[in-house]
mmCIF file of C-alpha atoms in Angstrom:
data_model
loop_
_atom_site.group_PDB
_atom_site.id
_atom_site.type_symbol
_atom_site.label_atom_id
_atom_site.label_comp_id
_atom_site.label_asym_id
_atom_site.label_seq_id
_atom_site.Cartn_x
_atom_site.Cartn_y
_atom_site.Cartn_z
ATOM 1 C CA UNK A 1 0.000 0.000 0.000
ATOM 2 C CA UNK A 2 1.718 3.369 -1.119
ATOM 3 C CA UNK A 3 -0.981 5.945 0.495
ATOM 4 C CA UNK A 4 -0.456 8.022 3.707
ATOM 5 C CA UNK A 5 0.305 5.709 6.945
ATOM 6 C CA UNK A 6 -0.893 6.487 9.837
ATOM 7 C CA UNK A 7 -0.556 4.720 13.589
ATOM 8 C CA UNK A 8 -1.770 3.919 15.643
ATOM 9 C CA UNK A 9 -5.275 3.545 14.570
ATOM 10 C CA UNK A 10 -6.468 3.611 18.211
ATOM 11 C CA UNK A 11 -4.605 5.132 21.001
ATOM 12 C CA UNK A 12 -6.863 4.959 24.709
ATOM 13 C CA UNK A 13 -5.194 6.615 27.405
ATOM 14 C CA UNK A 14 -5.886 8.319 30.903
ATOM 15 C CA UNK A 15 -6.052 12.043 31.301
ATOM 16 C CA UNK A 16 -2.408 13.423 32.041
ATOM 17 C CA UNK A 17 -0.259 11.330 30.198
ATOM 18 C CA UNK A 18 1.520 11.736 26.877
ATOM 19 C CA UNK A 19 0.945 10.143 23.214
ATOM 20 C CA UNK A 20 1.988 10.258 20.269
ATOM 21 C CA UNK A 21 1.280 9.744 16.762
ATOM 22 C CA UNK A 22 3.232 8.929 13.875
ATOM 23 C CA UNK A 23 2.189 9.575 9.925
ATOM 24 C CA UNK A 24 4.115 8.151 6.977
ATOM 25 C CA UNK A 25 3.298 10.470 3.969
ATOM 26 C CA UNK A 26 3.010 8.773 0.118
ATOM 27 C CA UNK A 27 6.678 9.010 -0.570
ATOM 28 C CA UNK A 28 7.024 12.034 -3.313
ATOM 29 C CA UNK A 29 5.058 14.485 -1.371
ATOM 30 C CA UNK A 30 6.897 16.740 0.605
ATOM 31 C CA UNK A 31 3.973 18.826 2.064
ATOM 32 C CA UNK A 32 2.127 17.124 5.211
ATOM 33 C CA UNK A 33 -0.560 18.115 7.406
ATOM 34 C CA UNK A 34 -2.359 17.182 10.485
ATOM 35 C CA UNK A 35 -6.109 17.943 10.890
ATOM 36 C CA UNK A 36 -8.229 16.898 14.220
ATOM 37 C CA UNK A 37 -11.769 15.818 13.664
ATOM 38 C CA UNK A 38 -14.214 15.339 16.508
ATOM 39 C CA UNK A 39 -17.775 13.796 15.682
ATOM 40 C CA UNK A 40 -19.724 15.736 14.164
ATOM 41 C CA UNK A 41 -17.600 18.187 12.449
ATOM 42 C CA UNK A 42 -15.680 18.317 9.414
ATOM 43 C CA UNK A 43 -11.787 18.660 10.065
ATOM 44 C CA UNK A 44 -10.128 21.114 11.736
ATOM 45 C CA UNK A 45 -6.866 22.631 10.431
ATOM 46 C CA UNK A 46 -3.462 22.251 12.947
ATOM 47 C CA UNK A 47 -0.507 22.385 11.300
ATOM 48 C CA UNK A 48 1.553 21.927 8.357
ATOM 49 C CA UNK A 49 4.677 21.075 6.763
ATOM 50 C CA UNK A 50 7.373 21.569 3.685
ATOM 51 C CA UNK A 51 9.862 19.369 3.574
ATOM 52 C CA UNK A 52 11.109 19.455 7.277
ATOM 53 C CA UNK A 53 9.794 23.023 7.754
ATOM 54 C CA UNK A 54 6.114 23.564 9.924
ATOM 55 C CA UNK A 55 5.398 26.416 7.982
ATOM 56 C CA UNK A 56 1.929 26.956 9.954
ATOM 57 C CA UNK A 57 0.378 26.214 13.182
ATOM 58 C CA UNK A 58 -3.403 26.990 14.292
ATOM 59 C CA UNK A 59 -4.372 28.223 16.977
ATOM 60 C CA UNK A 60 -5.740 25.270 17.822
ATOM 61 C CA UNK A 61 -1.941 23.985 18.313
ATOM 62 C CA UNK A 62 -2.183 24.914 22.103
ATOM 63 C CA UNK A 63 1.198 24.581 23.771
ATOM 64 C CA UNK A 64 0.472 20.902 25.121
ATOM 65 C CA UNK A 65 1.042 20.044 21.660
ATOM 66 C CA UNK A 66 3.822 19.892 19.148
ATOM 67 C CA UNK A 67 4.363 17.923 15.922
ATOM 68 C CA UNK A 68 8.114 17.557 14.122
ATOM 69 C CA UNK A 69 9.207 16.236 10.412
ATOM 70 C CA UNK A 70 12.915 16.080 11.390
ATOM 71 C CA UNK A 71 14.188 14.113 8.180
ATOM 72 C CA UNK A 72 11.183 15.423 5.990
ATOM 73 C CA UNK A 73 10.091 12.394 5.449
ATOM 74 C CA UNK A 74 7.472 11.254 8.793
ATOM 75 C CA UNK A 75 6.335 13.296 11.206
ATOM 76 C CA UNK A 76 4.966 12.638 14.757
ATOM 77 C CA UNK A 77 2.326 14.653 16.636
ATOM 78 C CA UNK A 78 2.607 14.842 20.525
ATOM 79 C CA UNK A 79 -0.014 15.411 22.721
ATOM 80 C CA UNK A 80 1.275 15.823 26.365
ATOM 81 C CA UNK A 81 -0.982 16.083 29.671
ATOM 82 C CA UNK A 82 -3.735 15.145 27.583
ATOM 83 C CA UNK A 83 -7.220 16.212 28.316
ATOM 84 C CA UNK A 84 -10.744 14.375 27.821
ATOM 85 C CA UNK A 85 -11.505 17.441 25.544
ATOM 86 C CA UNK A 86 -8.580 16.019 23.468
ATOM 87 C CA UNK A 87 -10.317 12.877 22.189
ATOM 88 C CA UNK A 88 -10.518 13.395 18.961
ATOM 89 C CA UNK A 89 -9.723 11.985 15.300
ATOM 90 C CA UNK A 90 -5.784 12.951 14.209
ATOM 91 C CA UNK A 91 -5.834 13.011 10.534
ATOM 92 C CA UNK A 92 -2.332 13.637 8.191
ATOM 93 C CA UNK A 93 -2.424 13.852 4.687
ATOM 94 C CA UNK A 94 0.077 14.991 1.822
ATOM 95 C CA UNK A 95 0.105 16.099 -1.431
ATOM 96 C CA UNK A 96 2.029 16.810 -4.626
ATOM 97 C CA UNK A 97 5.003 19.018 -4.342
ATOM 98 C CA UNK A 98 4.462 22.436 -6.247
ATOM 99 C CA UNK A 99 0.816 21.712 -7.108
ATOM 100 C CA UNK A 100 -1.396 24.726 -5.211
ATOM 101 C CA UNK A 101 -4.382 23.184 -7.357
ATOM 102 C CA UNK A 102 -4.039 19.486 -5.779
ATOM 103 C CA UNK A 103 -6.080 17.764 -3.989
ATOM 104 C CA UNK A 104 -4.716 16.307 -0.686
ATOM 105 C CA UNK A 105 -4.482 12.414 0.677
ATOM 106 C CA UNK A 106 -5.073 11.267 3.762
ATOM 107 C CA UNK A 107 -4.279 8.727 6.080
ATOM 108 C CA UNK A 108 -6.886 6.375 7.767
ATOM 109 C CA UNK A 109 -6.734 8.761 11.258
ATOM 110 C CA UNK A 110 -5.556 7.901 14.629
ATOM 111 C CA UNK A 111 -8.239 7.687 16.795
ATOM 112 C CA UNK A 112 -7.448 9.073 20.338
ATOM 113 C CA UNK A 113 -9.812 8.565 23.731
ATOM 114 C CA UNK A 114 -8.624 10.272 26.781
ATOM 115 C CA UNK A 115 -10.205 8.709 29.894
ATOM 116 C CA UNK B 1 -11.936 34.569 7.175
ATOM 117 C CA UNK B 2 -12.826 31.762 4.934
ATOM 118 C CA UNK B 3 -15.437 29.504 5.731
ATOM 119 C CA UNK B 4 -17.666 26.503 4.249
ATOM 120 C CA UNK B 5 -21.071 25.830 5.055
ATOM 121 C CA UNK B 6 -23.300 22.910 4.295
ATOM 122 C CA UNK B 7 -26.849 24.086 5.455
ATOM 123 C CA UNK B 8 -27.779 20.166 5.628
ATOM 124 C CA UNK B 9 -27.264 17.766 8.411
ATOM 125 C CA UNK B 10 -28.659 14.866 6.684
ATOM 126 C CA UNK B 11 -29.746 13.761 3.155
ATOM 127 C CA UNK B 12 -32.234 11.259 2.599
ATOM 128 C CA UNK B 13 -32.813 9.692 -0.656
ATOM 129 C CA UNK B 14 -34.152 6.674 -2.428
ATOM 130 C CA UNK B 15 -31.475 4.228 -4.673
ATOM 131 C CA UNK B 16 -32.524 5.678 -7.981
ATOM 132 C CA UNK B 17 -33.169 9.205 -7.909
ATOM 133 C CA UNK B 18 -30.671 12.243 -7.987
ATOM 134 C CA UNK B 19 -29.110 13.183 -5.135
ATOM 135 C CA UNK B 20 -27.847 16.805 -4.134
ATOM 136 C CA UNK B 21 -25.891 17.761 -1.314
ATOM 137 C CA UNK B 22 -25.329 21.435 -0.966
ATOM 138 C CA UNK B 23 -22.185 23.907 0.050
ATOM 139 C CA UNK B 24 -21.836 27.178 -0.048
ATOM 140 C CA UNK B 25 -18.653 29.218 0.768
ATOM 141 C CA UNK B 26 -17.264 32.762 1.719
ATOM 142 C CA UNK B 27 -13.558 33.653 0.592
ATOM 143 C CA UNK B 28 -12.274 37.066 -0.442
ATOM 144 C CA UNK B 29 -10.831 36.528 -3.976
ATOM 145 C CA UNK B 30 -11.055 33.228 -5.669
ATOM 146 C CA UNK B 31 -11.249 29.590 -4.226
ATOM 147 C CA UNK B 32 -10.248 26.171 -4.982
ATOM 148 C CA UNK B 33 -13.304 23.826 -4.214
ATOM 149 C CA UNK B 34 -12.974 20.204 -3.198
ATOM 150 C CA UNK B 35 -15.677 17.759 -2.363
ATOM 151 C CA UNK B 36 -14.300 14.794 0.153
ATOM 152 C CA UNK B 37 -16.463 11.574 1.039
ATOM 153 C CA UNK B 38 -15.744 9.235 4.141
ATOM 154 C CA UNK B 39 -17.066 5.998 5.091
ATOM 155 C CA UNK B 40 -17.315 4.544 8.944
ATOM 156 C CA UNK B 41 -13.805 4.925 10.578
ATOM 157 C CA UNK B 42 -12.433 5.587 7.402
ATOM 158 C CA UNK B 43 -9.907 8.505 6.180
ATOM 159 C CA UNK B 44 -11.184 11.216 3.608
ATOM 160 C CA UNK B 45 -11.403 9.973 -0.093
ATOM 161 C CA UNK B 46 -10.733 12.675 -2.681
ATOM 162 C CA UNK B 47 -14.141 13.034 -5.072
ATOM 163 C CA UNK B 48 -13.433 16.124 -7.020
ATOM 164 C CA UNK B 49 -12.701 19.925 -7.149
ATOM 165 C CA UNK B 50 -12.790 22.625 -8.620
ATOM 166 C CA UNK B 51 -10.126 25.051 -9.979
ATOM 167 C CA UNK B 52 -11.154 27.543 -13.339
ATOM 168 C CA UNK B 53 -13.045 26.476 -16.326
ATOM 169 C CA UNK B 54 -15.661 24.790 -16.747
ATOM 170 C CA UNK B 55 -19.016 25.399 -13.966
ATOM 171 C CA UNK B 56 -19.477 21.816 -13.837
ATOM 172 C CA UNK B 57 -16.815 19.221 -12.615
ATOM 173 C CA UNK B 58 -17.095 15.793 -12.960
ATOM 174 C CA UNK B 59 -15.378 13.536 -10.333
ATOM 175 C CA UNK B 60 -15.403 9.552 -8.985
ATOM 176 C CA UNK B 61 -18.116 7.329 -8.776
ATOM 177 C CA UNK B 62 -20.418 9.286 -10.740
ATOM 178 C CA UNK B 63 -20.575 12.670 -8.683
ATOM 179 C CA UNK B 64 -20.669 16.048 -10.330
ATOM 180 C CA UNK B 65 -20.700 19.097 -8.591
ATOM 181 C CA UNK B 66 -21.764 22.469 -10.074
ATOM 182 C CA UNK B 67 -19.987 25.918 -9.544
ATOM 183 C CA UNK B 68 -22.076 29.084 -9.240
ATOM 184 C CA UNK B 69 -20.063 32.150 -8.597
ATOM 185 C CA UNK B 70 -22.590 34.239 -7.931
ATOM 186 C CA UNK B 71 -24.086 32.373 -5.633
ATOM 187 C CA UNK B 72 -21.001 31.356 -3.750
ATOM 188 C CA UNK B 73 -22.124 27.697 -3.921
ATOM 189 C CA UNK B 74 -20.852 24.039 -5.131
ATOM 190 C CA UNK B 75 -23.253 21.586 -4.783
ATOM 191 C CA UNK B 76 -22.417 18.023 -5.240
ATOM 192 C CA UNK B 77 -25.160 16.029 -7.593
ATOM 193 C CA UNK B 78 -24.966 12.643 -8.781
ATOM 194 C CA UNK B 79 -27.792 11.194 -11.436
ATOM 195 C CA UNK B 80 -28.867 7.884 -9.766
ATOM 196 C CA UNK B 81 -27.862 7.725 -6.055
ATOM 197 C CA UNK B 82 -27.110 3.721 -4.965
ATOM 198 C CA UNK B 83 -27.110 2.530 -1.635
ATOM 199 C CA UNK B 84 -23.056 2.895 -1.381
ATOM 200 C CA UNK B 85 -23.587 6.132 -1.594
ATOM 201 C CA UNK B 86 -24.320 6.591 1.704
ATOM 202 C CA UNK B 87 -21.298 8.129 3.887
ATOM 203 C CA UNK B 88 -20.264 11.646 5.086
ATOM 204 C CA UNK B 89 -19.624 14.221 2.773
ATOM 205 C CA UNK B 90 -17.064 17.681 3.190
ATOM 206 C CA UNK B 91 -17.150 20.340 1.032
ATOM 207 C CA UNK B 92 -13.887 22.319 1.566
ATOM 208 C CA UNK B 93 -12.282 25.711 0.040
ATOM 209 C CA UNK B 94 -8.565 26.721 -0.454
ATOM 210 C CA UNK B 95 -7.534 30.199 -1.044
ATOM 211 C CA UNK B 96 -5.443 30.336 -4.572
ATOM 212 C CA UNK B 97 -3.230 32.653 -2.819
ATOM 213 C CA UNK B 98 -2.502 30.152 0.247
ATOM 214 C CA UNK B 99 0.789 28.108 -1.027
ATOM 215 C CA UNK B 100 0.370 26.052 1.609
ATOM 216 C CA UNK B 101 -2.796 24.301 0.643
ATOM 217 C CA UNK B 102 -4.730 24.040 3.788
ATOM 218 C CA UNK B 103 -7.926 22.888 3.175
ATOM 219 C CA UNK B 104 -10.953 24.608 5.318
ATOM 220 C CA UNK B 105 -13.616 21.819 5.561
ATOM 221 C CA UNK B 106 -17.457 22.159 6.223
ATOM 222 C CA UNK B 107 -19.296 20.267 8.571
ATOM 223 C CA UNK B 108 -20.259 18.045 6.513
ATOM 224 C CA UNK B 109 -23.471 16.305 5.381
ATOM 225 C CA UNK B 110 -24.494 12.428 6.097
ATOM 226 C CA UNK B 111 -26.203 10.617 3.180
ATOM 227 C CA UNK B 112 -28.591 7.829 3.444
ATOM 228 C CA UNK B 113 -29.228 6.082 0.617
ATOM 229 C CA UNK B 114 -32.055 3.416 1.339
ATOM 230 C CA UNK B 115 -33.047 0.934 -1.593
#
């Protein structure tokens, strides 16, 4: 399978502790983002990447969270002291280098409950 | 700021008959417009978009969706509707001038196809 990788699927953890996701991108494209979508709502923009560069983060990005490319290749989103109101779908997706008209791919999501 | 909206919830329609399911956006300047379907625990699958040219765009499985600039909308429209139809739809704009390509999503709408 050569789409966007994303794990882990499911991720259940108790308020206050730290997790973290990890996203493989389709191999060529060197712009990733990460989107959270709770039920109900479409997804929510929270940060993005060239290459190894985060280029933008939402407000949304509160400090207890940070998110890395260091090789430009992966990246990894970190939630720490996590919160119930945290739980949440983590979506990444990728697209096309030097194509403002394309249309990105996602990942299957990491689902995260916070107990 | 730029935002989506899909006025509908929920679609209901019977295996057969057309199907529309509505977006309309609000930009300054010109958008990119992208229609996104997900199934159950699934990521988003691309269906189409729009960039210049032609009002009406045709995309995967059968889905259209129609362009009216004056009316700020993109509907999505597909002839017969069939019971795989049925999944979560996103409309969602991108600003030409936003290099970045982050993708503002609506709600999104739920379609039921019954047969």
């Amino acid at each position: 399978d050569t789409g966007v990788s994303q794990d882990p699927r499911h991720k259940i953890t108790k308020r206050g502790q730290n997790v973290t996701f990890r996203c493989d991108p389709i191999s060529e494209h060197n712009r990733l983002y990460w989107y959270r979508q709770t039920l109900g709502q479409g997804p929510e923009f929270l940060t993005y990447f060239q290459n190894e560069a985060q280029l933008e983060k939402s407000r949304l990005l509160s400090d207890r969270f940070s998110a890395e490319r260091p090789k430009g290749s992966f990246s990894t989103l970190e939630i720490q002291r996590t919160e119930q109101g945290d739980s949440a779908m983590y979506l990444c997706a990728s697209s096309i280098p030097g194509q403002g008209t394309g249309e990105l791919f996602f990942g299957e999501g990491s689902r995260l409950t916070v107990l | 700021a730029q935002s989506v909206a899909q006025p509908e919830d929920q679609v209901n329609v019977a295996e057969g008959n057309p199907l529309t399911v509505k977006c309309t956006y609000s930009v300054s300047g010109n958008p990119y417009l992208f229609w996104y379907v997900q199934y159950p625990n699934r990521g988003l699958q691309f269906l189409l978009k729009y960039i210049t040219g032609d009002n009406l765009v045709k995309g995967s499985y059968g889905f259209e969706a129609e362009f009216n600039k004056s009316q700020t909308s993109f509907h999505l429209k597909k002839p017969s509707a069939l019971v795989s139809d049925s999944a979560l739809y996103f409309c969602a704009v991108r600003m030409i001038y936003n290099q970045g390509g982050k993708l503002i999503f609506g709600q999104g709408t739920e379609l039921s196809v019954k047969p």
